[in-house]
Short mmCIF file of C-alpha atoms in Angstrom, two decimals:
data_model
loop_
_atom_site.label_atom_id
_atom_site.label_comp_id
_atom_site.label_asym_id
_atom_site.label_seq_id
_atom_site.Cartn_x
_atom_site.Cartn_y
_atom_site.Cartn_z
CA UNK P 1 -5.99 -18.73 91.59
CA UNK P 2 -8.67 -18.72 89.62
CA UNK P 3 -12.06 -20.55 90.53
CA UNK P 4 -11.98 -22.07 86.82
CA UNK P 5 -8.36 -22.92 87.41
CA UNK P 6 -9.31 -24.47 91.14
CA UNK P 7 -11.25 -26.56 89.28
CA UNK P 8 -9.87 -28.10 86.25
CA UNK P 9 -6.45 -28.87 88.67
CA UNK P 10 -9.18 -30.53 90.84
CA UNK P 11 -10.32 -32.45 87.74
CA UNK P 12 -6.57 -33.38 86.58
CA UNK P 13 -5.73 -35.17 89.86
CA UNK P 14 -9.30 -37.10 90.22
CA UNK P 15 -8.82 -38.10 86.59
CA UNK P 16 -12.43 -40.85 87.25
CA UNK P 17 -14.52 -38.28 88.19
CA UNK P 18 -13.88 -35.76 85.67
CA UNK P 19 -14.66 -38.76 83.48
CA UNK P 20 -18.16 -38.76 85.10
CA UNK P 21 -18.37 -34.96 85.14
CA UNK P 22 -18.10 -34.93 81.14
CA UNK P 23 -20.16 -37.73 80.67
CA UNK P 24 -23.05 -36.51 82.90
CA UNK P 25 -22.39 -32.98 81.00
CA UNK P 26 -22.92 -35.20 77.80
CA UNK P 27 -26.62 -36.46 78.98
CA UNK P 28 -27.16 -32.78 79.72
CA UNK P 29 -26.17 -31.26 77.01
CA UNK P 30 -25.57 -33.77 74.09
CA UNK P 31 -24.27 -30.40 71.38
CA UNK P 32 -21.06 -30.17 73.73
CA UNK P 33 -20.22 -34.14 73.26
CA UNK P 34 -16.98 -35.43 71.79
CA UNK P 35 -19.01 -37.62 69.17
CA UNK P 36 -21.50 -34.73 68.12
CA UNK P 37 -18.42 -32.22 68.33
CA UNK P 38 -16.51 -34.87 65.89
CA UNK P 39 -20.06 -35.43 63.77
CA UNK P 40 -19.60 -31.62 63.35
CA UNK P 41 -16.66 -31.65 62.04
CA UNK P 42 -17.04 -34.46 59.67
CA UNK P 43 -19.99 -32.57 58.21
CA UNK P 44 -18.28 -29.48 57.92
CA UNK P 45 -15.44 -31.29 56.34
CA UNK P 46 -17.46 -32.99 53.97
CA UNK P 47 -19.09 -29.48 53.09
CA UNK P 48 -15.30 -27.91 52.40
CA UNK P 49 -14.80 -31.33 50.11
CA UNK P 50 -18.18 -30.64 48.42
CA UNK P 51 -17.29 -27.00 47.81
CA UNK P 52 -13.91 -27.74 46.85
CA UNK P 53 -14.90 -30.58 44.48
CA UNK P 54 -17.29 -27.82 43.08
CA UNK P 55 -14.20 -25.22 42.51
CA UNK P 56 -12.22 -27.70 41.17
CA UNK P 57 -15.11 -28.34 38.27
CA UNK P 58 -15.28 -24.92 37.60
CA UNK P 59 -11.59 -24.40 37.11
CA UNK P 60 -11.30 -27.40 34.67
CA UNK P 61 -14.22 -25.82 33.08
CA UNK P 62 -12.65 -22.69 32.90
CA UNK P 63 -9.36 -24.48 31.62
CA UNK P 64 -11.63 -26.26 29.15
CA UNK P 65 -13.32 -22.96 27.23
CA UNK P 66 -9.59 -21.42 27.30
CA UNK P 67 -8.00 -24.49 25.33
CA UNK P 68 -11.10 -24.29 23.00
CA UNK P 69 -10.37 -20.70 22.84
CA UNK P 70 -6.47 -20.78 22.37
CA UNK P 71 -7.77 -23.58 19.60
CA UNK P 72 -9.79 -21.05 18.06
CA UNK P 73 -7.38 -18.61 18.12
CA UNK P 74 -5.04 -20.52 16.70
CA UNK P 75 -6.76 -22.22 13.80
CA UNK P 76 -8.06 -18.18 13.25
CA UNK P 77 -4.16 -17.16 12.88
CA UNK P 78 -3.64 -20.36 10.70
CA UNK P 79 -6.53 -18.87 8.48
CA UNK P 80 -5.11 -15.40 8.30
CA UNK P 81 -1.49 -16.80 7.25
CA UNK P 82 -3.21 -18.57 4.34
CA UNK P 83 -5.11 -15.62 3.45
CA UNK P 84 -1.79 -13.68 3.64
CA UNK P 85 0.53 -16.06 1.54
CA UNK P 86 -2.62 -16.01 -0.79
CA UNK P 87 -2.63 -12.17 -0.58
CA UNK P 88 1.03 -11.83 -0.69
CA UNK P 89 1.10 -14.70 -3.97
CA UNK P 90 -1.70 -12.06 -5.43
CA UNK P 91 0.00 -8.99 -5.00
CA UNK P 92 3.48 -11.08 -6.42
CA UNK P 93 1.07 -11.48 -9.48
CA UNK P 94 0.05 -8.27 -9.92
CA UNK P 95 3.43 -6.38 -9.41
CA UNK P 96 4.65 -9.49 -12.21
CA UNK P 97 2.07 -8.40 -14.21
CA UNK P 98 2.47 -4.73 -13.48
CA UNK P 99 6.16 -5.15 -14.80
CA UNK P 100 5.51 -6.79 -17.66
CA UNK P 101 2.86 -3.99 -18.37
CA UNK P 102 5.05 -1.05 -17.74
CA UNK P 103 7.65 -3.13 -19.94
CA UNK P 104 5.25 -3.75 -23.35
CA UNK P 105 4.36 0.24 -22.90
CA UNK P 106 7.81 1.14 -23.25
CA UNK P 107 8.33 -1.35 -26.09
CA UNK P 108 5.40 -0.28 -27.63
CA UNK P 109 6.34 3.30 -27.19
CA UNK P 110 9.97 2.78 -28.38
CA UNK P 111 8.00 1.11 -31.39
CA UNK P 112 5.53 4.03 -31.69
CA UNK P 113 8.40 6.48 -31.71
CA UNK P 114 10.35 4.72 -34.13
CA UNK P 115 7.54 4.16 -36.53
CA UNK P 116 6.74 7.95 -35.85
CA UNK P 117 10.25 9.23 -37.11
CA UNK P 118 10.32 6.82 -40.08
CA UNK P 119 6.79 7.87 -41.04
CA UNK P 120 8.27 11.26 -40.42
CA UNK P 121 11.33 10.78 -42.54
CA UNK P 122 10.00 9.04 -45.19
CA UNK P 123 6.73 11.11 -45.82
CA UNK P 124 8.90 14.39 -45.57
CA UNK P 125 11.20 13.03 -48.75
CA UNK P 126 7.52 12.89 -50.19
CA UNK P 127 6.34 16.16 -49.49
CA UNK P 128 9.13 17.61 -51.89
CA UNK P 129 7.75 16.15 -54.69
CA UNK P 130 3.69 17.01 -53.55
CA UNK P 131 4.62 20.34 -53.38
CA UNK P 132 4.64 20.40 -49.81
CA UNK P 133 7.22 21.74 -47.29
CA UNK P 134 8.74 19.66 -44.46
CA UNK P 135 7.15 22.44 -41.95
CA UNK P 136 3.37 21.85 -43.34
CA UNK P 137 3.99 18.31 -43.43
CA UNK P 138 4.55 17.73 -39.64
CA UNK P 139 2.04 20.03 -38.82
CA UNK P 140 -0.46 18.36 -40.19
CA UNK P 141 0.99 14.65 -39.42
CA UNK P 142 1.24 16.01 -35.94
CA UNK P 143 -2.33 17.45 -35.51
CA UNK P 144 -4.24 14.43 -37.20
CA UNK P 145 -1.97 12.18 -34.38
CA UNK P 146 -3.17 14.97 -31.69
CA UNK P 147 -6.57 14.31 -33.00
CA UNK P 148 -6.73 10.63 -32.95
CA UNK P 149 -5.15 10.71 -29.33
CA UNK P 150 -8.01 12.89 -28.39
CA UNK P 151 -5.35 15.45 -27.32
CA UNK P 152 -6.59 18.07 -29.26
CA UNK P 153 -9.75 18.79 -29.96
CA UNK P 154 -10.98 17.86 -33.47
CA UNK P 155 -11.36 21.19 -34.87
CA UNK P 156 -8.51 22.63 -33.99
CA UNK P 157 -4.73 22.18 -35.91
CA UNK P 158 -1.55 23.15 -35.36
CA UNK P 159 -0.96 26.76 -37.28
CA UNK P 160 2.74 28.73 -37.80
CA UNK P 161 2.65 31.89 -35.28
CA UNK P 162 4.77 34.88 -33.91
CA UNK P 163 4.88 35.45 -30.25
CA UNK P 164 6.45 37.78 -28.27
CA UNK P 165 8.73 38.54 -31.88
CA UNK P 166 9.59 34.91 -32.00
CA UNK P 167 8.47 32.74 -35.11
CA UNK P 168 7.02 29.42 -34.17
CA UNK P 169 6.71 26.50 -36.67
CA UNK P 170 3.52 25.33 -35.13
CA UNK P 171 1.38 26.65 -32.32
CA UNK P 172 -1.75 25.91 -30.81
CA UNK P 173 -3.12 28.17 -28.28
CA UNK P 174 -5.62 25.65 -26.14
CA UNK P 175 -4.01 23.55 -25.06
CA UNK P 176 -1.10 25.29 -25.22
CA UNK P 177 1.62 23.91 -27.53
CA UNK P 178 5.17 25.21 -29.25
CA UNK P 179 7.19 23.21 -31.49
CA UNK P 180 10.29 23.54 -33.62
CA UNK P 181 10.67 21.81 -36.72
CA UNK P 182 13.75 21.53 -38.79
CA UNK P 183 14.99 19.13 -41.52
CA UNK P 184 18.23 18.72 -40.42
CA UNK P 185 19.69 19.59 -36.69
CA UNK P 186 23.55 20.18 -37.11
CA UNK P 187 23.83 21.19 -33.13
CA UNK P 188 21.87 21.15 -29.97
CA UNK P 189 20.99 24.84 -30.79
CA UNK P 190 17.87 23.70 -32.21
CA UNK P 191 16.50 22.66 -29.08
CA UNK P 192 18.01 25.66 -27.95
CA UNK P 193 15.67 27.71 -30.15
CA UNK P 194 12.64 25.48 -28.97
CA UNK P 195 13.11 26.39 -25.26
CA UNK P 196 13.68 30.27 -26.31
CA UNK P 197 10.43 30.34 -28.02
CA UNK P 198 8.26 28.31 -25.36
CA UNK P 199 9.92 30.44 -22.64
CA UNK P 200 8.05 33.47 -23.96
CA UNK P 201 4.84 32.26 -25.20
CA UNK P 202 4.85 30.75 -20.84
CA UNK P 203 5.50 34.64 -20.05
CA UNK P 204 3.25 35.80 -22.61
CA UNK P 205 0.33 32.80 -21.55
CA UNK P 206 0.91 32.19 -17.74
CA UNK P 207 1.71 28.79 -17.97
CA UNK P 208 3.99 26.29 -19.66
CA UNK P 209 3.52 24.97 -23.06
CA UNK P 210 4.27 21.71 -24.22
CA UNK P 211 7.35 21.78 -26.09
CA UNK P 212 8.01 19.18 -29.35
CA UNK P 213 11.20 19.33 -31.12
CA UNK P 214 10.92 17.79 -34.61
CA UNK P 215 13.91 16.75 -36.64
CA UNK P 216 13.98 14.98 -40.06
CA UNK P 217 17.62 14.06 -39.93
CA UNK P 218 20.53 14.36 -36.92
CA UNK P 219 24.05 13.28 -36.98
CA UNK P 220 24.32 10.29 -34.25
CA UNK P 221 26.44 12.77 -31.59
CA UNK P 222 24.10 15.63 -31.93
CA UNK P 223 20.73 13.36 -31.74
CA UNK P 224 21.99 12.02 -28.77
CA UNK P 225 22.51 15.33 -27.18
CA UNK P 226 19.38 16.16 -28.52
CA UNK P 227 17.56 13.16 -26.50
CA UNK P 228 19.49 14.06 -23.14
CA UNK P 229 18.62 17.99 -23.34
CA UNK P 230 14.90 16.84 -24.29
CA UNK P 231 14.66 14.16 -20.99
CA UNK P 232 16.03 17.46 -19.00
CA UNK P 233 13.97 19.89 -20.08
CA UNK P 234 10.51 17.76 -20.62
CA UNK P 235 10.75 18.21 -24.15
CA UNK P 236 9.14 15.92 -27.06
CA UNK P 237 11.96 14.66 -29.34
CA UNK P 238 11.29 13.35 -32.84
CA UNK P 239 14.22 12.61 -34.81
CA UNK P 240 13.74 10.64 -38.57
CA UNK P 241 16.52 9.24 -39.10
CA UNK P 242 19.93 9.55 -37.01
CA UNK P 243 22.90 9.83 -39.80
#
């Protein structure tokens, strides 16, 4: 055994004078007492409370500037949904007011191209009687429209031509243009003849022409053929009047 062990059983059965021992060790050496020992330990404990009272701010701080954040955020997302619908309601507009756009062009170009063939028709019963053929008519008609479209340049006109052995009614050479005119179509083979022709002057030029098909008068079966070759084969169709 031990002499520390010797001593503390010595201390256990003479309980009064280990009483004395500790409280003579006390006057001695007053850091090792119970009461300074517990004074210790109530300070340190208060310190922990302190520091914990401290962490405890800064997490409900922390908490604080997140739920102002989060707010943020979320009145931020609330803004962009309203800018959205507003951009969404715009873009609703516009496509409305694309489609009613895209609409009064083809009205107005249904109109154009109606008003077109009955200029056409009715000014080619006039050329008979001012000596004028039905060819020279729409040649001219057609190049002063070219003209005022700016498609064409203002000194330049639509003239008859032979290319490659083929007769064209009227031909321009910049920019490049064929187109078959005929006072009455009694079959698709005139727009037959218009894609013959414009197939050589594109071998004899390098490039393809744009091809008009001009027809005073068509019987209703044949203009309709007519219209379905010409969306096929990108082809300009004027017809006067539709018998």
């Amino acid at each position: 055994m031990s002499l520390v062990e010797k001593l503390m059983k010595e201390l256990e059965s003479k309980p009064e004078e280990a009483k004395k021992l500790m409280e003579k060790m006390a006057e001695l050496y007053p850091e090792f007492s119970f009461s300074s020992q517990v004074r210790k330990l109530v300070e340190q404990m208060s310190l922990m409370a302190e520091e914990q009272t401290k962490i405890w701010q800064e997490i409900k701080a922390i908490k604080e500037e997140q739920t102002k954040i989060w707010q943020e955020i979320k009145a931020i997302k609330e803004e962009q949904t309203k800018i959205w619908q507003e951009i969404k309601a715009m873009l609703e507009v516009i496509r409305n007011l694309q489609a009613q756009q895209s609409r009064l062009e083809k009205r107005m170009d249904r109109i154009y191209e109606g008003l077109s063939a009955s200029i056409m028709y009715a000014f080619g019963e006039l050329s008979r009687y001012a000596g004028m053929t039905f060819e020279e008519f729409v040649r001219k008609f057609l190049t002063d429209r070219m003209r005022r479209n700016k498609e064409i340049p203002a000194d330049r006109e639509l003239k008859p031509a032979v290319i490659e052995g083929e007769e064209i009614d009227a031909f321009l050479e910049d920019p490049l243009i064929v187109a078959e005119i005929t006072a009455h179509a009694k079959s698709p083979e005139e727009i037959e003849k218009l894609l013959r022709k414009a197939e050589k002057v594109r071998k004899a030029y390098g490039k393809e022409p744009r091809k008009i098909l001009v027809v005073q008068t068509a019987e209703k079966d044949v203009a309709k053929e007519l219209k379905r070759i010409a969306e096929r084969e990108d082809v300009e169709l004027i017809v006067g009047k539709i018998l």
